[in-house]
mmCIF file of C-alpha atoms in Angstrom:
data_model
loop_
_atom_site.group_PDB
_atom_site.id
_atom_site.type_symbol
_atom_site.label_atom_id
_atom_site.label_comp_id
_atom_site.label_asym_id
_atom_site.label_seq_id
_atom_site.Cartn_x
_atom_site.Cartn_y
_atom_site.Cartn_z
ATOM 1 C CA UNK L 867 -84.774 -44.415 10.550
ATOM 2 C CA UNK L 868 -85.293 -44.123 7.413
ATOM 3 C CA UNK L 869 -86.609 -40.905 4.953
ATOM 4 C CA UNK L 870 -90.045 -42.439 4.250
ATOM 5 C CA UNK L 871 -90.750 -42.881 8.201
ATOM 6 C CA UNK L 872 -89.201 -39.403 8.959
ATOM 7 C CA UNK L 873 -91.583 -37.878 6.884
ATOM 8 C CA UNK L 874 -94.481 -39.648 8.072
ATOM 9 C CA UNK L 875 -93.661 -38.579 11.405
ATOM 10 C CA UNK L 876 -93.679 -35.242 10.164
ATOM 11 C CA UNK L 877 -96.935 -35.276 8.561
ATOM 12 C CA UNK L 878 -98.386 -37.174 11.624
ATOM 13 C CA UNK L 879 -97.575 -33.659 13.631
ATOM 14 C CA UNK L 880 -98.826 -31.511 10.923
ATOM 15 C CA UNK L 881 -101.920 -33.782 11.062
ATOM 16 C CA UNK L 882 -101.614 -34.707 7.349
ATOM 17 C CA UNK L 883 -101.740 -38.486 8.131
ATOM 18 C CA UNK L 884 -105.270 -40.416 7.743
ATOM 19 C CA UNK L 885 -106.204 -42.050 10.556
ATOM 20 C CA UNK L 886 -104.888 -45.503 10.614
ATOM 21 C CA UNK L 887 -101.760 -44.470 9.666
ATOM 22 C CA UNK L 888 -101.541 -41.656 12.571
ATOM 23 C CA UNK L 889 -102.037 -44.492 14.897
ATOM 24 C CA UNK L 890 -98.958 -46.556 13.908
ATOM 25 C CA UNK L 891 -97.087 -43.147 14.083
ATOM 26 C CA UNK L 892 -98.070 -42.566 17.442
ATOM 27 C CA UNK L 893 -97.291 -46.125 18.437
ATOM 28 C CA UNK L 894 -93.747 -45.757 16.979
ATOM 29 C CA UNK L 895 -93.129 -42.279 19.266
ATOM 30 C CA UNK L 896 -94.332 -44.091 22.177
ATOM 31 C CA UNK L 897 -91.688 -46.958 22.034
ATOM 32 C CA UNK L 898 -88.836 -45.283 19.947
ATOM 33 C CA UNK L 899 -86.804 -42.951 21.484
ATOM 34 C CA UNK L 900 -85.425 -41.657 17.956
ATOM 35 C CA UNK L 901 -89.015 -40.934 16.634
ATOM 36 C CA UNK L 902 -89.839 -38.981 19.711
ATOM 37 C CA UNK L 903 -86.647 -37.165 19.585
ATOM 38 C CA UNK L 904 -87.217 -36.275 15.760
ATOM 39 C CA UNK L 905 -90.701 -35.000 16.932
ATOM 40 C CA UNK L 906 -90.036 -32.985 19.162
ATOM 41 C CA UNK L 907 -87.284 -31.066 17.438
ATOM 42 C CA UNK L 908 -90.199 -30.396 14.663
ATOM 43 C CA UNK L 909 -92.058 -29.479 16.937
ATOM 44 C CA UNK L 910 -90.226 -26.907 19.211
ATOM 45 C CA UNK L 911 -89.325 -25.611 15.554
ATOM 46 C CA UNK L 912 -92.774 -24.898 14.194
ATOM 47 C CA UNK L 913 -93.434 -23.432 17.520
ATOM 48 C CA UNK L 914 -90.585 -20.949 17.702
ATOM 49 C CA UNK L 915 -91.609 -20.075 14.301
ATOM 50 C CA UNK L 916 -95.377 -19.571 14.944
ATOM 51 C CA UNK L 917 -96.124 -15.925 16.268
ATOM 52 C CA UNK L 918 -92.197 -15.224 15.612
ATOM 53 C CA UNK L 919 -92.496 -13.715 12.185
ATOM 54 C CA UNK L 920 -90.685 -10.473 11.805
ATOM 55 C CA UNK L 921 -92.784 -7.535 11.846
ATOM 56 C CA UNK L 922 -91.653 -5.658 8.794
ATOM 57 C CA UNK L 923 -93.698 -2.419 7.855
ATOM 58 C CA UNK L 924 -93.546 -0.801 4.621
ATOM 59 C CA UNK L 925 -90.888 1.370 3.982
ATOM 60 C CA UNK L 926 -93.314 3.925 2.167
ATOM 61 C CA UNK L 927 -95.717 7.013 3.147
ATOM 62 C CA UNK L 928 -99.264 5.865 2.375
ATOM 63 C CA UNK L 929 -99.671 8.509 -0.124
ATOM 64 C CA UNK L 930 -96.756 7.769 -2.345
ATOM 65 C CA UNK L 931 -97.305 3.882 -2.014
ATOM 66 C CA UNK L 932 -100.713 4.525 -3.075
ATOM 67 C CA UNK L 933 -100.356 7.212 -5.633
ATOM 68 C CA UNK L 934 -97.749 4.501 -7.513
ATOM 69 C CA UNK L 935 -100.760 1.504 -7.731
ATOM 70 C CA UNK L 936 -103.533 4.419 -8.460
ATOM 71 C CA UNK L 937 -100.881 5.778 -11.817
ATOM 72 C CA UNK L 938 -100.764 1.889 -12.528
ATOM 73 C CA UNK L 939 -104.718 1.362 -12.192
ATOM 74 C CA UNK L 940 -105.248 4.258 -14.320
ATOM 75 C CA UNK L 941 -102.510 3.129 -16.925
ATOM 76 C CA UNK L 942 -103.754 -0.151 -17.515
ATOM 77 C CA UNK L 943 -107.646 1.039 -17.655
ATOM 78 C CA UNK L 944 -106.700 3.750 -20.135
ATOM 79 C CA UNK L 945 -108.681 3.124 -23.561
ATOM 80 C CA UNK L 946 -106.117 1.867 -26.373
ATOM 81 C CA UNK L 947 -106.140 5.236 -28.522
ATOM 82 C CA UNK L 948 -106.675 3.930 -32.262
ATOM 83 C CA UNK L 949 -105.150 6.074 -34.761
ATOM 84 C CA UNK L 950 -107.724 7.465 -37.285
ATOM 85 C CA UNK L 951 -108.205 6.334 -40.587
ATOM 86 C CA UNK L 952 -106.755 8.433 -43.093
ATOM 87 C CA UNK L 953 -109.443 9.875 -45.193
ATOM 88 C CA UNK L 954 -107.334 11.461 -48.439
ATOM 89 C CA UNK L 955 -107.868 10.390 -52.005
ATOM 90 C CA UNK L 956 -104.553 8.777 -51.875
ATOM 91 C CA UNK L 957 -105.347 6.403 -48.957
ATOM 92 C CA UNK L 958 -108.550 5.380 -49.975
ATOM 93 C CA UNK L 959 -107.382 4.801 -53.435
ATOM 94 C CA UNK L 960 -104.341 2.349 -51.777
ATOM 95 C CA UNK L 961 -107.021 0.752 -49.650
ATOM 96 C CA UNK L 962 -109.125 0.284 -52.805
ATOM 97 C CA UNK L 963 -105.988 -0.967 -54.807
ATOM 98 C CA UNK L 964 -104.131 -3.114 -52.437
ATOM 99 C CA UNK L 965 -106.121 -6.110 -52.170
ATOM 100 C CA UNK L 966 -106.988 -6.680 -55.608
ATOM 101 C CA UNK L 967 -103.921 -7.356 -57.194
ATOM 102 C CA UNK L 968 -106.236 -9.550 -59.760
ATOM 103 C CA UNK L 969 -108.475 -6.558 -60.396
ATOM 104 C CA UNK L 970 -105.495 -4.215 -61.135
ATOM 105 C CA UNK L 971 -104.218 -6.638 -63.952
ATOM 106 C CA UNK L 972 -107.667 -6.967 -65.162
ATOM 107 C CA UNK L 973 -107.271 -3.197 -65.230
ATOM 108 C CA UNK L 974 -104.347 -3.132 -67.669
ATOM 109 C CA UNK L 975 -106.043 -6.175 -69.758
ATOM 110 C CA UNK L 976 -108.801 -3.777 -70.065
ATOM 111 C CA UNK L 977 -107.007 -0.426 -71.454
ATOM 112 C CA UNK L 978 -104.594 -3.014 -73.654
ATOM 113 C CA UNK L 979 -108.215 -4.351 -75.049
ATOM 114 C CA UNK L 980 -109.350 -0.826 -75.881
ATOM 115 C CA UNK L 981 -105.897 -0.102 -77.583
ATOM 116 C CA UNK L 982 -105.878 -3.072 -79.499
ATOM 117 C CA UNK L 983 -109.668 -2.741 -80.302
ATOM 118 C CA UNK L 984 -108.597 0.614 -82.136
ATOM 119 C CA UNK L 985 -111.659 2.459 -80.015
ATOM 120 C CA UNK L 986 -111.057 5.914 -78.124
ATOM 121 C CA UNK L 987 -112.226 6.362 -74.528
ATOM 122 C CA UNK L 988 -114.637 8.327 -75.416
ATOM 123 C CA UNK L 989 -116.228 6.185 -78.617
ATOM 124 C CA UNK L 990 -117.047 2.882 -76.270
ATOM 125 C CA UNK L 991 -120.652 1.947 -75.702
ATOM 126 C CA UNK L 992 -121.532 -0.087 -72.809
ATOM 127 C CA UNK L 993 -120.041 -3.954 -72.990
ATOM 128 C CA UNK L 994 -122.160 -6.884 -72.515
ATOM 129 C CA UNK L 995 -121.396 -9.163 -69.039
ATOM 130 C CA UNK L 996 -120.157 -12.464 -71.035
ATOM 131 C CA UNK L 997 -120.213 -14.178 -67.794
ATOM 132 C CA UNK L 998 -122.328 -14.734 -64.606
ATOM 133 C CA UNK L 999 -119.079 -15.863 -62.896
ATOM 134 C CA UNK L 1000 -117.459 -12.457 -63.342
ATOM 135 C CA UNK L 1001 -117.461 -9.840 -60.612
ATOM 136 C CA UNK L 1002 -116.978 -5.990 -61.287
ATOM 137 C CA UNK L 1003 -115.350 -3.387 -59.836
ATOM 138 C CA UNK L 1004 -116.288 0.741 -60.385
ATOM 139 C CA UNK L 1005 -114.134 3.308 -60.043
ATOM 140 C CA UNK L 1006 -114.977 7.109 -60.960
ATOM 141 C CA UNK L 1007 -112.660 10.193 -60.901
ATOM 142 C CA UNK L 1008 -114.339 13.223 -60.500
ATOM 143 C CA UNK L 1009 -111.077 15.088 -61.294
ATOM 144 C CA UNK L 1010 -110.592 13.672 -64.598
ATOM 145 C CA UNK L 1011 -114.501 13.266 -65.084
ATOM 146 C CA UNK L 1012 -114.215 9.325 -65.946
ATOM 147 C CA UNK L 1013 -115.490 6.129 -64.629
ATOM 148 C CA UNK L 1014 -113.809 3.023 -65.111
ATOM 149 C CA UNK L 1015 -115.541 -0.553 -64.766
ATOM 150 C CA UNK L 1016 -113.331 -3.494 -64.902
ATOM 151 C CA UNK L 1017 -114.317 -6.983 -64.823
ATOM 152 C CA UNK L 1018 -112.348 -9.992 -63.137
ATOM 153 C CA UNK L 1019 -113.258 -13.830 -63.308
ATOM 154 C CA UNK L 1020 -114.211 -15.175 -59.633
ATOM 155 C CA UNK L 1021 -113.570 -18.539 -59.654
ATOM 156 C CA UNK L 1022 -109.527 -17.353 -61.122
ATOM 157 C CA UNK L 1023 -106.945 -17.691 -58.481
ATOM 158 C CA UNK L 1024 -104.319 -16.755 -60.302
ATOM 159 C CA UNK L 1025 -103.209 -13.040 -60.416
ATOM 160 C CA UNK L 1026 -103.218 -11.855 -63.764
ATOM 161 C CA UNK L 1027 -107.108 -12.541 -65.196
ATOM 162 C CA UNK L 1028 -107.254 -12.529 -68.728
ATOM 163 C CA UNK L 1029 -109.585 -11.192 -70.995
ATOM 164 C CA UNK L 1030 -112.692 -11.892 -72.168
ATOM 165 C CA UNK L 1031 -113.205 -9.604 -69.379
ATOM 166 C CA UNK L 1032 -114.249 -6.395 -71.228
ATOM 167 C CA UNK L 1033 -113.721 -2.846 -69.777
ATOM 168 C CA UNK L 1034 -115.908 -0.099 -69.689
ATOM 169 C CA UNK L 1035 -114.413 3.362 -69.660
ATOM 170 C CA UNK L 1036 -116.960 6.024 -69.735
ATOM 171 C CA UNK L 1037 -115.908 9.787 -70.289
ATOM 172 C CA UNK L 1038 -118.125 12.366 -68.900
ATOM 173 C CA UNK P 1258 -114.033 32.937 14.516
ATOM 174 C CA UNK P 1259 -115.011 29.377 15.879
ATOM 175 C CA UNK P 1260 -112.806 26.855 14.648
ATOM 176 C CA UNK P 1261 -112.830 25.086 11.546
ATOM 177 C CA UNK P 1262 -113.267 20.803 11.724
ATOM 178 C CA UNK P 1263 -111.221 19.825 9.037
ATOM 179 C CA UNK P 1264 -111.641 16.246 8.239
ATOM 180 C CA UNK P 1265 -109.829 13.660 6.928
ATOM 181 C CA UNK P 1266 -110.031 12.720 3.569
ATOM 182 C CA UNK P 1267 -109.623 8.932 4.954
ATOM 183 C CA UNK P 1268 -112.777 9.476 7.498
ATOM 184 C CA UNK P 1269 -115.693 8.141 5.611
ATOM 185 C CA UNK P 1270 -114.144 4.991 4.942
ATOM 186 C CA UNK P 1271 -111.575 4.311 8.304
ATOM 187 C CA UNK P 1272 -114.732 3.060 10.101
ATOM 188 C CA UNK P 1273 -116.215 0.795 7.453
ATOM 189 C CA UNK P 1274 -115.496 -2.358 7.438
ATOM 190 C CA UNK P 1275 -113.565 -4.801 4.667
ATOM 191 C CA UNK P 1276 -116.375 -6.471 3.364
ATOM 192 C CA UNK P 1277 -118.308 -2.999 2.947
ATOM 193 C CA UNK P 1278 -115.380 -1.418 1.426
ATOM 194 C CA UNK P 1279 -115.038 -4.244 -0.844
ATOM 195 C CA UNK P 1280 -118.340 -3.969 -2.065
ATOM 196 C CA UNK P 1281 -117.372 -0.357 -2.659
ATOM 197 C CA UNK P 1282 -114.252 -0.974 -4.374
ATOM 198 C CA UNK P 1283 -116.623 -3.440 -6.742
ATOM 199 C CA UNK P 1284 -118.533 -0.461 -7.638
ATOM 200 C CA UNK P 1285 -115.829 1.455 -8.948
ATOM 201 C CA UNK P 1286 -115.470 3.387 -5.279
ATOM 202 C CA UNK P 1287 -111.456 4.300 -5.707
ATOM 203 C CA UNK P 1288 -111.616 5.478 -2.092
ATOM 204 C CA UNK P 1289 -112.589 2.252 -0.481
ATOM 205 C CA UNK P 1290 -109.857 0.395 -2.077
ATOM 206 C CA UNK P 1291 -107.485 3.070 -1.097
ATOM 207 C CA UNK P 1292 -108.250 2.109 2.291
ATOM 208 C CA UNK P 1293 -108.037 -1.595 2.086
ATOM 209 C CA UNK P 1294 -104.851 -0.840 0.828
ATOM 210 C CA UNK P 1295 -103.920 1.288 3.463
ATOM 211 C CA UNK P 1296 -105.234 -1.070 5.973
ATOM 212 C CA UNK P 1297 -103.314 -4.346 4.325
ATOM 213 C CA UNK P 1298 -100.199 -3.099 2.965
ATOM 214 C CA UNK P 1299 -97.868 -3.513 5.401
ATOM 215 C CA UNK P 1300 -99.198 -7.448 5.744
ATOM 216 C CA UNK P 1301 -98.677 -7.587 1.835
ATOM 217 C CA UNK P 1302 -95.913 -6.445 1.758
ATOM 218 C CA UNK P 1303 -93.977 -8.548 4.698
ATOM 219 C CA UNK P 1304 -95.305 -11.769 3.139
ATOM 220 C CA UNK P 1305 -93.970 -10.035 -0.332
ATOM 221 C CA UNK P 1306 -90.608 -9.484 1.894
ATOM 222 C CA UNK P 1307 -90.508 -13.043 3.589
ATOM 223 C CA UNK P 1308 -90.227 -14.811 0.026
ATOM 224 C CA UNK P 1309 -87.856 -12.165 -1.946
ATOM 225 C CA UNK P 1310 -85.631 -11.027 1.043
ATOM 226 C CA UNK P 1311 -85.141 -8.044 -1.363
ATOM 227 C CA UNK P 1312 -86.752 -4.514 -0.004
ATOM 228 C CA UNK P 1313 -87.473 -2.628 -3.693
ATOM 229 C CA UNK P 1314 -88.914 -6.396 -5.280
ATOM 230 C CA UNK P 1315 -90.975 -6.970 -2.340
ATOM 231 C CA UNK P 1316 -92.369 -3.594 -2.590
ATOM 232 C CA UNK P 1317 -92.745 -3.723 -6.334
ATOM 233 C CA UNK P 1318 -94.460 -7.060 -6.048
ATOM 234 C CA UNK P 1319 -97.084 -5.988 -3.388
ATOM 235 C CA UNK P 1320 -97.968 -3.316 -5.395
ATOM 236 C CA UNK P 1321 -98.534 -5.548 -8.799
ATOM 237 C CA UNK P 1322 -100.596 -7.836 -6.271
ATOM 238 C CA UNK P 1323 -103.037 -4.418 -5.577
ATOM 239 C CA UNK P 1324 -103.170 -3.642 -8.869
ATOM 240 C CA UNK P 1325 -104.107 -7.342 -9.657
ATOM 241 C CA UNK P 1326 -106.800 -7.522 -6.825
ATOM 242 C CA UNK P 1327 -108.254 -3.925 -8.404
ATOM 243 C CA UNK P 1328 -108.508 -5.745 -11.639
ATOM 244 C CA UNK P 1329 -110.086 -9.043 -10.205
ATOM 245 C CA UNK P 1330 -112.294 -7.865 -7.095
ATOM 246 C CA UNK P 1331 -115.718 -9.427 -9.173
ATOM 247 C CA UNK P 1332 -113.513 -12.695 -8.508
ATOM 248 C CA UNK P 1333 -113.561 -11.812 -4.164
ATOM 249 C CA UNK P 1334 -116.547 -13.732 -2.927
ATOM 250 C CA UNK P 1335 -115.549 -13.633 0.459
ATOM 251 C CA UNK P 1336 -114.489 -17.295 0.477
ATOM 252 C CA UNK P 1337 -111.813 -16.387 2.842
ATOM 253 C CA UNK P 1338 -111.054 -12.808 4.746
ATOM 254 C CA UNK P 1339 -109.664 -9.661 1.736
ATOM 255 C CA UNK P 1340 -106.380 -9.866 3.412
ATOM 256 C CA UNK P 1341 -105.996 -13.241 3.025
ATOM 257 C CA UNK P 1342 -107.012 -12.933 -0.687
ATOM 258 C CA UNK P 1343 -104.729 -10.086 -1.762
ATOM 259 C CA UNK P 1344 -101.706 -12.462 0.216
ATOM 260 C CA UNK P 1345 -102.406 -15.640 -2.146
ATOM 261 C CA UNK P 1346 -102.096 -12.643 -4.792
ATOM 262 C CA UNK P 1347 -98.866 -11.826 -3.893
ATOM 263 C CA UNK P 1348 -97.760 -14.991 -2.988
ATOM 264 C CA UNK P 1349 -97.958 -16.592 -6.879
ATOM 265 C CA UNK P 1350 -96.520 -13.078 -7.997
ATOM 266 C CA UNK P 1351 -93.760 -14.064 -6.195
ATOM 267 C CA UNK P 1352 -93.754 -17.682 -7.048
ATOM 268 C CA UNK P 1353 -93.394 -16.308 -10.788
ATOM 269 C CA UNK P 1354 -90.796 -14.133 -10.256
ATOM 270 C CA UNK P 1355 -88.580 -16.149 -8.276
ATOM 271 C CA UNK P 1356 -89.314 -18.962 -11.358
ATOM 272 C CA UNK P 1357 -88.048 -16.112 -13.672
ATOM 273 C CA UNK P 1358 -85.116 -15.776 -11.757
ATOM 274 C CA UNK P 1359 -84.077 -19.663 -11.490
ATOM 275 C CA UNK P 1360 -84.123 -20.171 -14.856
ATOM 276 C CA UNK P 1361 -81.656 -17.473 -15.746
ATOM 277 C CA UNK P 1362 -79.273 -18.148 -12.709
ATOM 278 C CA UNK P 1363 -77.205 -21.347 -12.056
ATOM 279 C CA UNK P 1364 -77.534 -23.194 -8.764
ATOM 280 C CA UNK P 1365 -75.131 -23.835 -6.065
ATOM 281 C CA UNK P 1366 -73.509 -26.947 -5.199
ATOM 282 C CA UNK P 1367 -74.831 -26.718 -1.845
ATOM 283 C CA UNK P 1368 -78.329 -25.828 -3.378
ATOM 284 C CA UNK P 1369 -77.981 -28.932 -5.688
ATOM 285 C CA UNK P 1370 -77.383 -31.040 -2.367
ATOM 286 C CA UNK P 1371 -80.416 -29.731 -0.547
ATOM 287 C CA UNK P 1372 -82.353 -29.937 -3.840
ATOM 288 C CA UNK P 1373 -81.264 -33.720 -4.024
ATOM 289 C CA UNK P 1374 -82.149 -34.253 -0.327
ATOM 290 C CA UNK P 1375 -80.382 -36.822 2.293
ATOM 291 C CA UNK P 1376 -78.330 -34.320 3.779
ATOM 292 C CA UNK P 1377 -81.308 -33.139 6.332
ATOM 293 C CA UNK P 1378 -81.020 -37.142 7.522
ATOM 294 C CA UNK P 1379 -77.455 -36.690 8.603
ATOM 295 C CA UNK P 1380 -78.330 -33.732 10.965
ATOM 296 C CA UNK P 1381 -78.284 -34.806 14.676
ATOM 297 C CA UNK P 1382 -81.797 -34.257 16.051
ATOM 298 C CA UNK P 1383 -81.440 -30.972 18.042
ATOM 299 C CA UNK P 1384 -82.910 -31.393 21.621
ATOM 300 C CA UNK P 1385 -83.081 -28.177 23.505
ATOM 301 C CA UNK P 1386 -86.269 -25.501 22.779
ATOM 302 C CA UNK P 1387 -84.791 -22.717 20.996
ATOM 303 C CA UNK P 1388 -87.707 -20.412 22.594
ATOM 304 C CA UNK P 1389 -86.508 -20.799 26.214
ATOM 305 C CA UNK P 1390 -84.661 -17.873 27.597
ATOM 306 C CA UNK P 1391 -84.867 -16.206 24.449
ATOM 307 C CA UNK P 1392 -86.674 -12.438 24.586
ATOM 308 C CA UNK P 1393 -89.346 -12.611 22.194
ATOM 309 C CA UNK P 1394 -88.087 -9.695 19.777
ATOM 310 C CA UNK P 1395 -84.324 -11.174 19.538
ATOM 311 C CA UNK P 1396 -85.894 -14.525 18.552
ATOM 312 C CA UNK P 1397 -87.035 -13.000 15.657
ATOM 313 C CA UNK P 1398 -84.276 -11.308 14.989
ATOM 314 C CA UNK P 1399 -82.530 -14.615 14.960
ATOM 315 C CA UNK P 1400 -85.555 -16.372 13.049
ATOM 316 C CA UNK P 1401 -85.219 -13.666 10.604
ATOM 317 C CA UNK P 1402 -81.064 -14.640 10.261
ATOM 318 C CA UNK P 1403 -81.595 -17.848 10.161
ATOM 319 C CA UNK P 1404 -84.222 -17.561 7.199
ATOM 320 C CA UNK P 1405 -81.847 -15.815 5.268
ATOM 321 C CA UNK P 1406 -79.852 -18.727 5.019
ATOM 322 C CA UNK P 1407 -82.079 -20.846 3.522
ATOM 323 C CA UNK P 1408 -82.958 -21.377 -0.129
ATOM 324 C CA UNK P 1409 -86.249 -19.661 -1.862
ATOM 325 C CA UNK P 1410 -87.635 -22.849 -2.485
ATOM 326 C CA UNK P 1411 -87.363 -24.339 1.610
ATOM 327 C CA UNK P 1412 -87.842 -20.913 2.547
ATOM 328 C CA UNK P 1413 -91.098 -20.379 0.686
ATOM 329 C CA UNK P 1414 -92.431 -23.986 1.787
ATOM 330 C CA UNK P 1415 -91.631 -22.981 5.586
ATOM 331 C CA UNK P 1416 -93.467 -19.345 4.937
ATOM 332 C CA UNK P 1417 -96.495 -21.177 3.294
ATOM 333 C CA UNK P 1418 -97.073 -23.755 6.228
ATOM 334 C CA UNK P 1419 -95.534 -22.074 9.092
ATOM 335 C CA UNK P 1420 -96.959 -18.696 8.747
ATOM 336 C CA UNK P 1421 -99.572 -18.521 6.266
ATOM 337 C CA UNK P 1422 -100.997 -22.101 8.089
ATOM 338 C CA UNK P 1423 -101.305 -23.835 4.427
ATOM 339 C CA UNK P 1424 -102.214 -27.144 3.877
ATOM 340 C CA UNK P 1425 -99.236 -29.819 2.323
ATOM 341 C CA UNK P 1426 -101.672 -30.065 -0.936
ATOM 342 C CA UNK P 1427 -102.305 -26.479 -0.984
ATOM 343 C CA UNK P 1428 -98.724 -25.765 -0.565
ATOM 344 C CA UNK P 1429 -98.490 -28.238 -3.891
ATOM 345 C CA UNK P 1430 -100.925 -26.770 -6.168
ATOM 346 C CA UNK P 1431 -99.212 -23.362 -5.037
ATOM 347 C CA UNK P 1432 -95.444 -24.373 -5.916
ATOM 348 C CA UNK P 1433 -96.609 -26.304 -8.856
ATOM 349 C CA UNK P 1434 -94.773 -29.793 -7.080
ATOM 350 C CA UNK P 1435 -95.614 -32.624 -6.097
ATOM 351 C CA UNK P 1436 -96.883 -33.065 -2.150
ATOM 352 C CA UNK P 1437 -93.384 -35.425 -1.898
ATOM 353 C CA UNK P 1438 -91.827 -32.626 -2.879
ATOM 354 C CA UNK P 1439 -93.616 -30.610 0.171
ATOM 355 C CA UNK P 1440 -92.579 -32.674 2.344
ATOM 356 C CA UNK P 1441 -88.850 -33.179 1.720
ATOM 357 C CA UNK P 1442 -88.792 -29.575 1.525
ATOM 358 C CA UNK P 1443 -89.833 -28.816 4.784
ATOM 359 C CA UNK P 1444 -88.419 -31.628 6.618
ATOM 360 C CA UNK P 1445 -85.695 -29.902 5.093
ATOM 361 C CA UNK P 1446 -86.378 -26.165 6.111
ATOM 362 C CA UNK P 1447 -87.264 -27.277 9.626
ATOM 363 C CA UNK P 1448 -84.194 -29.653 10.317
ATOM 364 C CA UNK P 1449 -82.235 -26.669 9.331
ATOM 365 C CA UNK P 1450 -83.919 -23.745 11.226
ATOM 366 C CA UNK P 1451 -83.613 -25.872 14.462
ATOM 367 C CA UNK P 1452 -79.665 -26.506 13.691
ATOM 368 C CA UNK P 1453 -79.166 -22.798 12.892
ATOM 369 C CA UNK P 1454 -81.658 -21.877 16.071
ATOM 370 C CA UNK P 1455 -79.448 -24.301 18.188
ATOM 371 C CA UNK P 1456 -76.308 -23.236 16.948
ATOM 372 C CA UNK P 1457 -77.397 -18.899 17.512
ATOM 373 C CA UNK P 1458 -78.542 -19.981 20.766
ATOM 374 C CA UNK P 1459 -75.580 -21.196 21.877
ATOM 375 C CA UNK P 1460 -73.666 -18.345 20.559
ATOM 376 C CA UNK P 1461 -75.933 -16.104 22.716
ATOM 377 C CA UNK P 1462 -75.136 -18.455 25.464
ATOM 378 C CA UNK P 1463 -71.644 -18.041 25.562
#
């Protein structure tokens, strides 16, 4: 007999098999001896299995098996704890400063300008916009009493903006 | 001084039943889950048991499969009993672990040959009942040998549709195989329980 019919029979007992084809099985364990044999070893197997099943019991006190999933329950429901921002000069300066690696070298164009220019901090007026594609960024120091306005190009990739971006640096 | 009733903290919920503990648990009630557990544990954990033959795992896994049916009771609709539920629960937990553990472990020759099947063909059918004259607790004492000796994979085929009553395509979609694959598996698993039956009878026999 071969696989393909053993496992039919199989699935004829488990009553897996459409109809027409549990017919022909039946009709093969009622004239072959082999087939019935096979049969009823399967089945005297599932049935020493069914109702057989070792009774195991948990090898923990209620409270401690329970206290283990409650500490997991509690664990996993537990709000993420998200670190608070850090609210100093310094950090909001770097938070200010890090992204804007363009606006930083527009910086430095800027104070270069006013060297070159031959103008002190104090003497500068307020500089026309000589662009409607350039953005602006403000920064004022209380400290030192100065604001500083610095101008980048918004269509510029690139890292390093050149000038005609004009600073203005106004002194308190 | 009359005496004082003390009751159990368990009493509200001991004569409830599952579905109206469930719909407790759904509402956040940590007391009527307690008590499903308490009520379903040892079932969780003997299915958990069954597939890992490993006391600590089984444990371990049954109580990942509480914590998982604590996270996903909106999911219970009642489409089958809360037992039933939490053991399909368990069950793929312990489908995925013993998947973690194949792939880091090699297999056996003798694995490989019931793997490659053909070997269950050459068995001679076993005739005699291996429930007659045998007391009901030392055939599962002998059931419970016997499963020991099989693989996870013919093992876990025989748990699904001997004792948990699943269908071949259910057993499928659980194992992630094909329903050939079902099959030849537990043609396998049974061909060899009845040898291993037949051959501890006959040592109890003599």
């Amino acid at each position: 007999m071969n696989q393909e019919l053993q496992l039919k029979l199989q699935a004829y007992l488990d009553g897996e098999l459409p109809d027409g084809e549990a017919a022909e099985a039946r009709e093969l364990i009622a004239r072959d001896g082999e087939a019935q044999a096979l049969v009823a070893e399967l089945a005297n197997t599932s049935a020493a299995l069914a109702g057989h099943e070792a009774e195991v019991k948990l090898p923990e006190t209620r409270e401690f098996y329970w206290s283990k999933i409650q500490r997991e329950i509690a664990r996993q429901e537990a709000p993420v704890a998200v670190p608070e921002p850090v609210d100093s000069w310094a950090g909001w300066a770097w938070r200010r400063w890090l992204p804007v690696s363009g606006v930083a070298a527009a910086l430095c164009a800027a104070v270069l300008l006013m060297v070159l220019s031959g103008n002190s901090p104090a003497q500068l007026a307020e500089a026309e916009l000589r662009s409607d594609e350039m953005g602006a960024y403000t920064y004022s120091d209380q400290q030192e009493k100065m604001t500083i306005v610095w101008f980048y190009d918004r269509g510029n990739d690139s890292q390093f903006t050149p000038a005609p971006a004009v600073a203005n640096i106004h002194r308190e | 001084m009359p005496p004082v009733k003390i009751m159990s903290k368990y009493a509200d919920y001991t004569s409830a039943s599952d579905e109206e503990l469930v719909g407790g648990a759904k509402k956040g009630d940590m007391g009527a889950f307690e008590e499903l557990v308490a009520r379903h544990r040892d079932k969780i954990y003997a299915r958990a048991f069954s597939m890992m033959r490993n006391e600590d795992e089984a444990v371990d896994l049954s109580q990942e499969a509480w914590v998982k049916s604590w996270q996903r009771l909106e999911q219970f609709q009642g489409e089958s009993s809360f037992g039933t539920w939490v053991t399909r629960i368990v069950i793929n937990l312990c489908l995925d672990q013993l998947r973690r553990r194949k792939r880091h472990r090699t297999e056996s020759i003798e694995e490989m040959d019931e793997e490659s099947g053909g070997v269950e063909r050459q068995m001679p059918v076993v005739t005699v009942n291996p429930t007659e004259r045998l007391e009901r607790g030392e055939l599962r004492k002998k059931i419970e040998g016997a499963m020991d000796k099989l693989s996870h994979e013919h093992r876990t085929v025989l748990v699904l549709h001997e004792f948990e009553e699943m269908e071949y395509k259910e057993i499928a979609r659980t194992m992630e195989c094909s329903i050939g694959t079902v099959m030849s598996r537990l043609f396998y698993a049974r061909r060899k329980m009845a040898a291993l039956l037949a051959d501890l009878k006959t040592e109890t026999k003599s």
